[in-house]
mmCIF file of C-alpha atoms in Angstrom:
data_model
loop_
_atom_site.group_PDB
_atom_site.id
_atom_site.type_symbol
_atom_site.label_atom_id
_atom_site.label_comp_id
_atom_site.label_asym_id
_atom_site.label_seq_id
_atom_site.Cartn_x
_atom_site.Cartn_y
_atom_site.Cartn_z
ATOM 1 C CA TYR A 1 20.661 -2.446 0.774
ATOM 2 C CA ARG A 2 19.654 0.747 2.149
ATOM 3 C CA ALA A 3 21.255 2.089 5.152
ATOM 4 C CA TYR A 4 19.632 5.071 7.323
ATOM 5 C CA THR A 5 22.351 6.928 10.034
ATOM 6 C CA ALA A 6 20.825 7.602 13.549
ATOM 7 C CA GLN A 7 18.604 11.425 13.443
ATOM 8 C CA ILE A 8 18.382 14.049 15.665
ATOM 9 C CA ASP A 9 16.185 14.110 18.732
ATOM 10 C CA PRO A 10 14.214 17.407 18.551
ATOM 11 C CA VAL A 11 13.336 17.185 22.272
ATOM 12 C CA GLU A 12 16.651 16.612 23.022
ATOM 13 C CA ASN A 13 19.066 18.126 20.452
ATOM 14 C CA LYS A 14 20.989 14.837 20.154
ATOM 15 C CA PRO A 15 20.977 11.526 18.025
ATOM 16 C CA VAL A 16 18.625 8.977 19.054
ATOM 17 C CA LYS A 17 19.560 5.981 20.818
ATOM 18 C CA GLY A 18 18.609 2.707 20.529
ATOM 19 C CA ASP A 19 16.394 0.254 18.492
ATOM 20 C CA GLU A 20 14.724 1.502 15.170
ATOM 21 C CA ALA A 21 17.233 4.447 15.626
ATOM 22 C CA SER A 22 19.359 3.227 12.605
ATOM 23 C CA PHE A 23 18.296 0.874 9.523
ATOM 24 C CA ALA A 24 21.161 -1.430 7.841
ATOM 25 C CA GLU A 25 19.715 -4.083 5.497
ATOM 26 C CA PRO A 26 19.007 -5.143 1.880
ATOM 27 C CA VAL A 27 16.054 -4.479 0.580
ATOM 28 C CA PHE A 28 14.001 -6.507 -2.059
ATOM 29 C CA ASN A 29 10.577 -7.479 -4.335
ATOM 30 C CA LEU A 30 9.758 -11.151 -5.285
ATOM 31 C CA LYS A 31 7.211 -11.204 -7.755
ATOM 32 C CA VAL A 32 5.541 -14.248 -9.215
ATOM 33 C CA GLU A 33 3.333 -14.588 -12.135
ATOM 34 C CA GLU A 34 2.140 -17.478 -13.714
ATOM 35 C CA GLN A 35 -0.637 -18.058 -16.658
ATOM 36 C CA PHE A 36 -1.876 -21.543 -15.939
ATOM 37 C CA SER A 37 -4.029 -21.971 -19.282
ATOM 38 C CA PRO A 38 -4.332 -19.492 -21.744
ATOM 39 C CA LYS A 39 -7.348 -17.420 -20.311
ATOM 40 C CA ASP A 40 -5.922 -17.271 -16.257
ATOM 41 C CA LEU A 41 -3.312 -15.149 -14.769
ATOM 42 C CA LEU A 42 -1.939 -14.945 -10.896
ATOM 43 C CA ILE A 43 -0.050 -13.013 -9.644
ATOM 44 C CA ALA A 44 1.797 -12.847 -6.065
ATOM 45 C CA GLY A 45 4.229 -10.943 -4.615
ATOM 46 C CA PHE A 46 6.393 -9.302 -1.448
ATOM 47 C CA ASP A 47 7.658 -6.153 -1.655
ATOM 48 C CA TYR A 48 10.256 -5.074 1.403
ATOM 49 C CA GLU A 49 11.635 -1.727 0.920
ATOM 50 C CA VAL A 50 12.501 0.948 2.993
ATOM 51 C CA SER A 51 12.876 4.724 2.047
ATOM 52 C CA ASP A 52 13.105 8.544 3.551
ATOM 53 C CA SER A 53 10.463 10.035 5.831
ATOM 54 C CA LYS A 54 9.417 13.086 5.962
ATOM 55 C CA PHE A 55 8.666 12.984 10.200
ATOM 56 C CA THR A 56 10.811 10.442 11.163
ATOM 57 C CA ASN A 57 14.190 8.767 9.645
ATOM 58 C CA TYR A 58 12.955 6.726 7.405
ATOM 59 C CA VAL A 59 10.226 3.818 7.153
ATOM 60 C CA ILE A 60 9.605 0.405 6.042
ATOM 61 C CA ASP A 61 6.494 -1.326 3.452
ATOM 62 C CA GLN A 62 6.230 -4.555 4.365
ATOM 63 C CA THR A 63 3.577 -5.144 0.842
ATOM 64 C CA THR A 64 2.019 -8.411 0.735
ATOM 65 C CA TYR A 65 0.183 -8.491 -2.448
ATOM 66 C CA MET A 66 -2.269 -11.402 -5.172
ATOM 67 C CA GLY A 67 -3.707 -11.087 -7.548
ATOM 68 C CA TYR A 68 -5.898 -12.702 -10.559
ATOM 69 C CA ALA A 69 -7.104 -12.532 -14.044
ATOM 70 C CA ARG A 70 -9.511 -14.748 -16.055
ATOM 71 C CA ILE A 71 -10.618 -14.137 -18.947
ATOM 72 C CA LEU A 72 -14.674 -16.345 -19.571
ATOM 73 C CA GLY A 73 -15.563 -16.941 -23.656
ATOM 74 C CA ASP A 74 -14.078 -13.283 -25.484
ATOM 75 C CA GLN A 75 -16.079 -10.988 -24.136
ATOM 76 C CA VAL A 76 -15.711 -10.869 -20.205
ATOM 77 C CA LEU A 77 -12.522 -9.973 -18.311
ATOM 78 C CA LEU A 78 -12.322 -10.322 -14.608
ATOM 79 C CA LEU A 79 -10.092 -9.153 -12.756
ATOM 80 C CA GLY A 80 -8.891 -8.850 -9.241
ATOM 81 C CA ARG A 81 -6.062 -7.972 -6.325
ATOM 82 C CA MET A 82 -5.909 -7.263 -3.174
ATOM 83 C CA GLN A 83 -2.537 -6.384 -1.247
ATOM 84 C CA TYR A 84 -1.721 -5.651 2.688
ATOM 85 C CA THR A 85 1.310 -3.182 3.380
ATOM 86 C CA TYR A 86 2.965 -2.747 6.755
ATOM 87 C CA SER A 87 4.475 0.065 7.489
ATOM 88 C CA SER A 88 6.792 0.589 10.444
ATOM 89 C CA TYR A 89 8.442 4.294 10.779
ATOM 90 C CA SER A 90 11.499 4.626 12.587
ATOM 91 C CA LYS A 91 11.715 6.923 16.014
ATOM 92 C CA THR A 92 11.417 9.664 17.134
ATOM 93 C CA PHE A 93 8.023 9.493 16.044
ATOM 94 C CA LYS A 94 7.600 5.736 15.714
ATOM 95 C CA ARG A 95 4.577 5.022 14.248
ATOM 96 C CA GLU A 96 2.733 1.527 13.153
ATOM 97 C CA ASP A 97 0.288 1.496 10.313
ATOM 98 C CA GLN A 98 -1.615 -1.186 8.376
ATOM 99 C CA ARG A 99 -3.570 -1.255 5.296
ATOM 100 C CA LEU A 100 -6.007 -3.099 3.211
ATOM 101 C CA ALA A 101 -6.264 -2.021 -0.495
ATOM 102 C CA GLY A 102 -7.952 -3.967 -3.152
ATOM 103 C CA ALA A 103 -9.920 -3.771 -6.814
ATOM 104 C CA PHE A 104 -12.311 -5.990 -8.486
ATOM 105 C CA LYS A 105 -13.740 -4.948 -11.853
ATOM 106 C CA ILE A 106 -15.428 -7.015 -14.615
ATOM 107 C CA ASP A 107 -15.209 -5.927 -18.400
ATOM 108 C CA TYR A 108 -17.703 -7.139 -20.917
ATOM 109 C CA ALA A 109 -17.391 -6.284 -24.434
ATOM 110 C CA ALA A 110 -20.355 -5.043 -25.333
ATOM 111 C CA THR A 111 -19.452 -4.416 -29.355
ATOM 112 C CA PRO A 112 -15.793 -4.776 -30.554
ATOM 113 C CA ARG A 113 -16.260 -1.078 -29.953
ATOM 114 C CA SER A 114 -17.204 -0.505 -26.969
ATOM 115 C CA LYS A 115 -17.303 -2.207 -23.334
ATOM 116 C CA ILE A 116 -18.946 -1.829 -19.828
ATOM 117 C CA SER A 117 -17.331 -2.243 -16.978
ATOM 118 C CA ALA A 118 -18.527 -2.741 -12.940
ATOM 119 C CA LEU A 119 -15.590 -2.262 -10.868
ATOM 120 C CA PHE A 120 -15.545 -2.494 -6.351
ATOM 121 C CA ASP A 121 -12.981 -0.381 -4.951
ATOM 122 C CA LEU A 122 -11.569 -0.608 -0.868
ATOM 123 C CA ASP A 123 -8.605 1.019 0.933
ATOM 124 C CA LEU A 124 -8.467 0.709 4.483
ATOM 125 C CA LEU A 125 -5.789 1.794 6.715
ATOM 126 C CA ASN A 126 -5.251 1.253 10.840
ATOM 127 C CA SER A 127 -2.706 3.915 12.154
ATOM 128 C CA ASP A 128 -1.197 2.829 15.681
ATOM 129 C CA GLN A 129 0.155 5.843 17.551
ATOM 130 C CA ILE A 130 0.624 7.022 21.070
ATOM 131 C CA GLN A 131 0.284 10.881 20.588
ATOM 132 C CA SER A 132 -3.706 10.620 18.870
ATOM 133 C CA ARG A 133 -4.335 14.000 19.281
ATOM 134 C CA PRO A 134 -2.977 17.387 17.311
ATOM 135 C CA ASP A 135 -2.767 19.278 20.983
ATOM 136 C CA ASN A 136 -0.673 16.157 22.880
ATOM 137 C CA PHE A 137 1.979 16.462 20.338
ATOM 138 C CA ILE A 138 6.068 17.149 21.113
ATOM 139 C CA ASP A 139 7.466 20.147 19.483
ATOM 140 C CA GLY A 140 8.696 19.001 15.948
ATOM 141 C CA GLN A 141 5.877 16.228 15.622
ATOM 142 C CA THR A 142 4.170 17.195 12.679
ATOM 143 C CA ASP A 143 3.202 14.138 10.933
ATOM 144 C CA PHE A 144 -0.419 12.426 13.712
ATOM 145 C CA GLY A 145 -1.258 8.964 13.033
ATOM 146 C CA LEU A 146 -4.738 8.299 11.062
ATOM 147 C CA SER A 147 -7.055 5.733 10.584
ATOM 148 C CA TYR A 148 -9.497 6.052 7.300
ATOM 149 C CA GLU A 149 -12.004 3.889 4.889
ATOM 150 C CA PHE A 150 -12.179 4.363 1.700
ATOM 151 C CA PHE A 151 -15.227 2.377 -0.558
ATOM 152 C CA ARG A 152 -16.199 3.059 -4.510
ATOM 153 C CA LEU A 153 -18.354 1.234 -6.081
ATOM 154 C CA GLY A 154 -18.511 2.264 -9.788
ATOM 155 C CA LEU A 155 -20.272 1.196 -13.179
ATOM 156 C CA GLU A 156 -19.206 2.939 -16.660
ATOM 157 C CA TYR A 157 -19.540 2.673 -20.244
ATOM 158 C CA THR A 158 -16.774 3.146 -22.972
ATOM 159 C CA GLN A 159 -17.351 3.558 -26.252
ATOM 160 C CA TYR A 160 -13.918 3.406 -28.729
ATOM 161 C CA PHE A 161 -14.187 5.467 -32.461
#
């Protein structure tokens, strides 16, 4: 259970009033893991977390994720995980972020002392905020919304001694 009281509006120098100025709710994490065969594992979960924010009173993060792992033969391991996070920042500088992230990896045991790995990562953030340009900021607002896209593709060889 987390509780945050209303913060001071830097423009009017008064407590912020109205919806989303304070927070008092339970927080929780729910995770399910199922190994439905000796070589298959499924993970799914939901996190509802609230934390301090540098630029607003608090931020609510709601994350949904799912992962899968499978061993093929005794030499190949397949891994995958996707997650979606919705972040809601409280007033005074209200902002909503949506983030999609994923990682996929294949490991091949070439010998008992070496492996070859191929991986693909992605990370996409979409931020929604009324004030999107730094020259339009309200006094005291230092956090502005941003969006980015990140992709990575890699190949790796590991030798164990």
